[in-house]
Protein backbone atom coordinates (compact mmCIF):
# COMPACT_ATOMS: atom_id res chain seq x y z
CA UNK A 1 0.00 0.00 0.00
CA UNK A 2 2.92 2.26 -0.76
CA UNK A 3 0.58 4.40 -2.87
CA UNK A 4 -0.81 5.89 0.36
CA UNK A 5 2.57 7.12 1.59
CA UNK A 6 2.70 10.91 2.02
CA UNK A 7 -0.59 11.32 0.12
CA UNK A 8 -2.98 12.75 2.73
CA UNK A 9 -1.74 15.81 4.59
CA UNK A 10 -1.70 14.96 8.32
CA UNK A 11 -3.71 18.10 9.18
CA UNK A 12 -6.44 17.03 6.74
CA UNK A 13 -6.35 13.49 8.09
CA UNK A 14 -6.65 14.92 11.60
CA UNK A 15 -9.72 16.96 10.61
CA UNK A 16 -11.30 13.89 8.97
CA UNK A 17 -10.90 11.88 12.17
CA UNK A 18 -12.17 14.73 14.34
CA UNK A 19 -15.27 14.92 12.12
CA UNK A 20 -15.72 11.15 12.29
CA UNK A 21 -15.63 11.22 16.09
CA UNK A 22 -17.95 14.23 16.22
CA UNK A 23 -20.64 12.41 14.25
CA UNK A 24 -20.47 9.09 16.12
CA UNK A 25 -23.79 8.51 17.88
CA UNK A 26 -23.33 8.33 21.65
CA UNK A 27 -25.21 5.04 21.76
CA UNK A 28 -22.80 3.00 19.61
CA UNK A 29 -20.69 0.78 21.87
CA UNK A 30 -20.88 3.20 24.78
CA UNK A 31 -18.05 2.96 27.32
CA UNK A 32 -19.14 5.50 29.93
CA UNK A 33 -16.51 6.80 32.30
CA UNK A 34 -18.39 8.78 34.88
CA UNK A 35 -16.41 11.48 36.59
CA UNK A 36 -17.11 15.03 37.57
CA UNK A 37 -13.53 15.80 36.52
CA UNK A 38 -14.00 14.56 32.95
CA UNK A 39 -14.53 18.04 31.43
CA UNK A 40 -11.37 19.30 33.15
CA UNK A 41 -9.40 16.26 31.97
CA UNK A 42 -10.60 16.70 28.38
CA UNK A 43 -9.79 20.41 28.36
CA UNK A 44 -6.35 19.70 29.85
CA UNK A 45 -5.59 17.16 27.14
CA UNK A 46 -6.71 19.57 24.40
CA UNK A 47 -4.73 22.48 25.87
CA UNK A 48 -1.61 20.32 26.17
CA UNK A 49 -2.04 19.04 22.61
CA UNK A 50 -2.41 22.53 21.17
CA UNK A 51 0.65 23.71 23.11
CA UNK A 52 2.71 20.79 21.77
CA UNK A 53 1.71 21.58 18.16
CA UNK A 54 2.39 25.31 18.59
CA UNK A 55 5.83 24.68 20.15
CA UNK A 56 6.69 22.34 17.28
CA UNK A 57 5.70 24.91 14.66
CA UNK A 58 7.69 27.59 16.48
CA UNK A 59 10.75 25.30 16.51
CA UNK A 60 10.48 24.82 12.73
CA UNK A 61 10.05 28.56 12.17
CA UNK A 62 13.07 29.41 14.33
CA UNK A 63 15.13 26.89 12.34
CA UNK A 64 13.78 28.40 9.09
CA UNK A 65 12.93 25.02 7.62
CA UNK A 66 9.80 23.58 6.06
CA UNK A 67 6.78 22.56 8.09
CA UNK A 68 5.35 20.73 5.07
CA UNK A 69 4.95 17.05 6.01
CA UNK A 70 4.24 16.12 2.41
CA UNK A 71 7.79 17.02 1.34
CA UNK A 72 10.18 16.04 4.13
CA UNK A 73 12.98 15.87 1.57
CA UNK A 74 12.80 19.69 1.32
CA UNK A 75 13.88 20.10 4.94
CA UNK A 76 16.87 22.40 5.11
CA UNK A 77 17.76 21.75 8.73
CA UNK A 78 17.36 18.92 11.21
CA UNK A 79 15.36 20.37 14.11
CA UNK A 80 16.45 18.67 17.33
CA UNK A 81 15.91 21.49 19.80
CA UNK A 82 12.91 22.70 21.74
CA UNK A 83 10.10 20.18 21.90
CA UNK A 84 11.98 18.05 19.37
CA UNK A 85 14.36 17.05 22.18
CA UNK A 86 11.44 15.12 23.69
CA UNK A 87 9.58 13.80 20.64
CA UNK A 88 10.51 13.33 16.99
CA UNK A 89 6.86 13.85 16.04
CA UNK A 90 5.35 16.40 18.41
CA UNK A 91 2.81 17.70 15.89
CA UNK A 92 1.48 14.22 15.31
CA UNK A 93 1.49 13.62 19.05
CA UNK A 94 -0.62 16.76 19.47
CA UNK A 95 -3.06 15.55 16.82
CA UNK A 96 -3.35 12.15 18.51
CA UNK A 97 -3.98 13.76 21.89
CA UNK A 98 -6.75 15.95 20.47
CA UNK A 99 -8.43 12.98 18.81
CA UNK A 100 -8.05 11.04 22.06
CA UNK A 101 -9.74 13.92 23.91
CA UNK A 102 -12.63 13.65 21.46
CA UNK A 103 -12.85 9.92 22.12
CA UNK A 104 -12.88 10.51 25.87
CA UNK A 105 -15.67 13.05 25.36
CA UNK A 106 -17.72 10.64 23.21
CA UNK A 107 -17.00 7.66 25.46
CA UNK A 108 -17.64 5.05 22.77
CA UNK A 109 -15.51 2.09 21.83
CA UNK A 110 -15.70 3.15 18.19
CA UNK A 111 -14.16 6.55 19.01
CA UNK A 112 -11.26 4.88 20.82
CA UNK A 113 -10.76 2.57 17.83
CA UNK A 114 -10.53 5.62 15.58
CA UNK A 115 -7.63 6.89 17.70
CA UNK A 116 -5.81 3.61 17.09
CA UNK A 117 -6.55 3.72 13.35
CA UNK A 118 -5.26 7.31 13.18
CA UNK A 119 -2.01 6.37 14.94
CA UNK A 120 -1.46 3.32 12.74
CA UNK A 121 -2.14 5.27 9.55
CA UNK A 122 0.27 8.03 10.59
CA UNK A 123 2.90 5.47 11.51
CA UNK A 124 2.86 3.52 8.26
CA UNK A 125 1.95 6.14 5.68
CA UNK A 126 3.46 9.33 7.08
CA UNK A 127 6.10 8.77 9.76
CA UNK A 128 8.01 5.84 8.25
CA UNK A 129 8.24 7.48 4.79
CA UNK A 130 9.32 10.75 6.44
CA UNK A 131 12.01 8.93 8.39
CA UNK A 132 13.35 7.27 5.24
CA UNK A 133 13.58 10.64 3.48
CA UNK A 134 15.12 12.41 6.48
CA UNK A 135 17.73 9.67 6.72
CA UNK A 136 18.64 10.31 3.07
CA UNK A 137 18.76 14.07 3.59
CA UNK A 138 20.56 14.23 6.95
CA UNK A 139 22.31 10.85 7.09
CA UNK A 140 24.19 10.02 10.28
CA UNK A 141 22.93 13.16 12.06
CA UNK A 142 19.35 11.95 11.71
CA UNK A 143 20.28 8.40 12.67
CA UNK A 144 21.93 9.68 15.86
CA UNK A 145 18.91 11.90 16.57
CA UNK A 146 16.63 8.86 16.27
CA UNK A 147 18.77 7.04 18.82
CA UNK A 148 18.49 9.95 21.29
CA UNK A 149 14.82 10.86 20.89
CA UNK A 150 11.78 8.62 20.84
CA UNK A 151 9.28 8.73 18.01
CA UNK A 152 6.35 9.78 20.22
CA UNK A 153 7.44 10.40 23.83
mmCIF file of C-alpha atoms in Angstrom:
data_model
loop_
_atom_site.group_PDB
_atom_site.id
_atom_site.type_symbol
_atom_site.label_atom_id
_atom_site.label_comp_id
_atom_site.label_asym_id
_atom_site.label_seq_id
_atom_site.Cartn_x
_atom_site.Cartn_y
_atom_site.Cartn_z
ATOM 1 C CA UNK A 1 0.000 0.000 0.000
ATOM 2 C CA UNK A 2 2.915 2.255 -0.761
ATOM 3 C CA UNK A 3 0.582 4.403 -2.866
ATOM 4 C CA UNK A 4 -0.811 5.894 0.364
ATOM 5 C CA UNK A 5 2.575 7.122 1.590
ATOM 6 C CA UNK A 6 2.697 10.909 2.024
ATOM 7 C CA UNK A 7 -0.589 11.318 0.124
ATOM 8 C CA UNK A 8 -2.980 12.749 2.728
ATOM 9 C CA UNK A 9 -1.743 15.813 4.593
ATOM 10 C CA UNK A 10 -1.701 14.963 8.320
ATOM 11 C CA UNK A 11 -3.707 18.102 9.182
ATOM 12 C CA UNK A 12 -6.443 17.032 6.743
ATOM 13 C CA UNK A 13 -6.349 13.486 8.087
ATOM 14 C CA UNK A 14 -6.655 14.917 11.603
ATOM 15 C CA UNK A 15 -9.723 16.955 10.607
ATOM 16 C CA UNK A 16 -11.300 13.892 8.973
ATOM 17 C CA UNK A 17 -10.899 11.881 12.174
ATOM 18 C CA UNK A 18 -12.172 14.726 14.339
ATOM 19 C CA UNK A 19 -15.268 14.921 12.119
ATOM 20 C CA UNK A 20 -15.716 11.149 12.290
ATOM 21 C CA UNK A 21 -15.626 11.218 16.086
ATOM 22 C CA UNK A 22 -17.948 14.225 16.216
ATOM 23 C CA UNK A 23 -20.638 12.411 14.252
ATOM 24 C CA UNK A 24 -20.465 9.088 16.119
ATOM 25 C CA UNK A 25 -23.790 8.512 17.883
ATOM 26 C CA UNK A 26 -23.328 8.327 21.647
ATOM 27 C CA UNK A 27 -25.205 5.037 21.764
ATOM 28 C CA UNK A 28 -22.802 2.997 19.609
ATOM 29 C CA UNK A 29 -20.689 0.779 21.875
ATOM 30 C CA UNK A 30 -20.877 3.201 24.785
ATOM 31 C CA UNK A 31 -18.050 2.962 27.321
ATOM 32 C CA UNK A 32 -19.136 5.497 29.929
ATOM 33 C CA UNK A 33 -16.508 6.804 32.300
ATOM 34 C CA UNK A 34 -18.387 8.785 34.884
ATOM 35 C CA UNK A 35 -16.405 11.481 36.586
ATOM 36 C CA UNK A 36 -17.106 15.030 37.569
ATOM 37 C CA UNK A 37 -13.529 15.803 36.521
ATOM 38 C CA UNK A 38 -13.996 14.558 32.954
ATOM 39 C CA UNK A 39 -14.525 18.037 31.426
ATOM 40 C CA UNK A 40 -11.365 19.296 33.150
ATOM 41 C CA UNK A 41 -9.404 16.258 31.973
ATOM 42 C CA UNK A 42 -10.604 16.696 28.378
ATOM 43 C CA UNK A 43 -9.786 20.412 28.361
ATOM 44 C CA UNK A 44 -6.352 19.704 29.846
ATOM 45 C CA UNK A 45 -5.592 17.159 27.137
ATOM 46 C CA UNK A 46 -6.707 19.572 24.403
ATOM 47 C CA UNK A 47 -4.732 22.483 25.870
ATOM 48 C CA UNK A 48 -1.608 20.317 26.166
ATOM 49 C CA UNK A 49 -2.035 19.035 22.611
ATOM 50 C CA UNK A 50 -2.409 22.527 21.172
ATOM 51 C CA UNK A 51 0.649 23.709 23.108
ATOM 52 C CA UNK A 52 2.706 20.792 21.767
ATOM 53 C CA UNK A 53 1.714 21.576 18.165
ATOM 54 C CA UNK A 54 2.392 25.309 18.588
ATOM 55 C CA UNK A 55 5.828 24.683 20.148
ATOM 56 C CA UNK A 56 6.688 22.339 17.276
ATOM 57 C CA UNK A 57 5.701 24.906 14.661
ATOM 58 C CA UNK A 58 7.691 27.590 16.481
ATOM 59 C CA UNK A 59 10.747 25.301 16.511
ATOM 60 C CA UNK A 60 10.479 24.824 12.735
ATOM 61 C CA UNK A 61 10.047 28.560 12.173
ATOM 62 C CA UNK A 62 13.073 29.408 14.329
ATOM 63 C CA UNK A 63 15.135 26.895 12.345
ATOM 64 C CA UNK A 64 13.784 28.397 9.095
ATOM 65 C CA UNK A 65 12.926 25.022 7.619
ATOM 66 C CA UNK A 66 9.802 23.584 6.056
ATOM 67 C CA UNK A 67 6.782 22.562 8.092
ATOM 68 C CA UNK A 68 5.350 20.729 5.067
ATOM 69 C CA UNK A 69 4.951 17.052 6.014
ATOM 70 C CA UNK A 70 4.238 16.119 2.412
ATOM 71 C CA UNK A 71 7.789 17.016 1.344
ATOM 72 C CA UNK A 72 10.179 16.040 4.134
ATOM 73 C CA UNK A 73 12.980 15.867 1.565
ATOM 74 C CA UNK A 74 12.803 19.685 1.320
ATOM 75 C CA UNK A 75 13.879 20.105 4.944
ATOM 76 C CA UNK A 76 16.872 22.404 5.114
ATOM 77 C CA UNK A 77 17.760 21.751 8.734
ATOM 78 C CA UNK A 78 17.362 18.921 11.211
ATOM 79 C CA UNK A 79 15.365 20.370 14.106
ATOM 80 C CA UNK A 80 16.450 18.674 17.326
ATOM 81 C CA UNK A 81 15.912 21.493 19.805
ATOM 82 C CA UNK A 82 12.906 22.703 21.744
ATOM 83 C CA UNK A 83 10.104 20.178 21.897
ATOM 84 C CA UNK A 84 11.981 18.051 19.368
ATOM 85 C CA UNK A 85 14.358 17.049 22.179
ATOM 86 C CA UNK A 86 11.439 15.116 23.692
ATOM 87 C CA UNK A 87 9.583 13.801 20.641
ATOM 88 C CA UNK A 88 10.510 13.327 16.987
ATOM 89 C CA UNK A 89 6.856 13.846 16.040
ATOM 90 C CA UNK A 90 5.347 16.404 18.408
ATOM 91 C CA UNK A 91 2.806 17.702 15.888
ATOM 92 C CA UNK A 92 1.481 14.220 15.311
ATOM 93 C CA UNK A 93 1.493 13.621 19.051
ATOM 94 C CA UNK A 94 -0.620 16.757 19.467
ATOM 95 C CA UNK A 95 -3.064 15.550 16.819
ATOM 96 C CA UNK A 96 -3.351 12.153 18.508
ATOM 97 C CA UNK A 97 -3.983 13.763 21.886
ATOM 98 C CA UNK A 98 -6.751 15.952 20.465
ATOM 99 C CA UNK A 99 -8.432 12.977 18.814
ATOM 100 C CA UNK A 100 -8.052 11.039 22.059
ATOM 101 C CA UNK A 101 -9.736 13.925 23.909
ATOM 102 C CA UNK A 102 -12.629 13.648 21.457
ATOM 103 C CA UNK A 103 -12.845 9.917 22.115
ATOM 104 C CA UNK A 104 -12.882 10.509 25.870
ATOM 105 C CA UNK A 105 -15.665 13.051 25.361
ATOM 106 C CA UNK A 106 -17.720 10.637 23.213
ATOM 107 C CA UNK A 107 -17.004 7.656 25.459
ATOM 108 C CA UNK A 108 -17.642 5.053 22.774
ATOM 109 C CA UNK A 109 -15.508 2.092 21.832
ATOM 110 C CA UNK A 110 -15.702 3.146 18.187
ATOM 111 C CA UNK A 111 -14.164 6.549 19.010
ATOM 112 C CA UNK A 112 -11.264 4.877 20.820
ATOM 113 C CA UNK A 113 -10.756 2.570 17.835
ATOM 114 C CA UNK A 114 -10.531 5.619 15.581
ATOM 115 C CA UNK A 115 -7.632 6.889 17.702
ATOM 116 C CA UNK A 116 -5.812 3.605 17.093
ATOM 117 C CA UNK A 117 -6.551 3.717 13.348
ATOM 118 C CA UNK A 118 -5.258 7.307 13.184
ATOM 119 C CA UNK A 119 -2.010 6.371 14.942
ATOM 120 C CA UNK A 120 -1.457 3.318 12.735
ATOM 121 C CA UNK A 121 -2.141 5.275 9.551
ATOM 122 C CA UNK A 122 0.266 8.030 10.591
ATOM 123 C CA UNK A 123 2.904 5.466 11.513
ATOM 124 C CA UNK A 124 2.864 3.516 8.255
ATOM 125 C CA UNK A 125 1.947 6.144 5.680
ATOM 126 C CA UNK A 126 3.464 9.331 7.080
ATOM 127 C CA UNK A 127 6.097 8.768 9.765
ATOM 128 C CA UNK A 128 8.013 5.838 8.254
ATOM 129 C CA UNK A 129 8.239 7.475 4.791
ATOM 130 C CA UNK A 130 9.320 10.754 6.439
ATOM 131 C CA UNK A 131 12.012 8.934 8.389
ATOM 132 C CA UNK A 132 13.345 7.268 5.238
ATOM 133 C CA UNK A 133 13.582 10.641 3.485
ATOM 134 C CA UNK A 134 15.118 12.413 6.475
ATOM 135 C CA UNK A 135 17.732 9.672 6.721
ATOM 136 C CA UNK A 136 18.635 10.308 3.070
ATOM 137 C CA UNK A 137 18.759 14.074 3.591
ATOM 138 C CA UNK A 138 20.564 14.229 6.951
ATOM 139 C CA UNK A 139 22.315 10.855 7.088
ATOM 140 C CA UNK A 140 24.187 10.025 10.280
ATOM 141 C CA UNK A 141 22.930 13.165 12.063
ATOM 142 C CA UNK A 142 19.349 11.950 11.705
ATOM 143 C CA UNK A 143 20.280 8.395 12.667
ATOM 144 C CA UNK A 144 21.927 9.685 15.862
ATOM 145 C CA UNK A 145 18.912 11.902 16.572
ATOM 146 C CA UNK A 146 16.626 8.857 16.271
ATOM 147 C CA UNK A 147 18.773 7.036 18.821
ATOM 148 C CA UNK A 148 18.492 9.949 21.293
ATOM 149 C CA UNK A 149 14.819 10.865 20.889
ATOM 150 C CA UNK A 150 11.781 8.625 20.837
ATOM 151 C CA UNK A 151 9.281 8.733 18.013
ATOM 152 C CA UNK A 152 6.348 9.782 20.223
ATOM 153 C CA UNK A 153 7.440 10.395 23.829
#
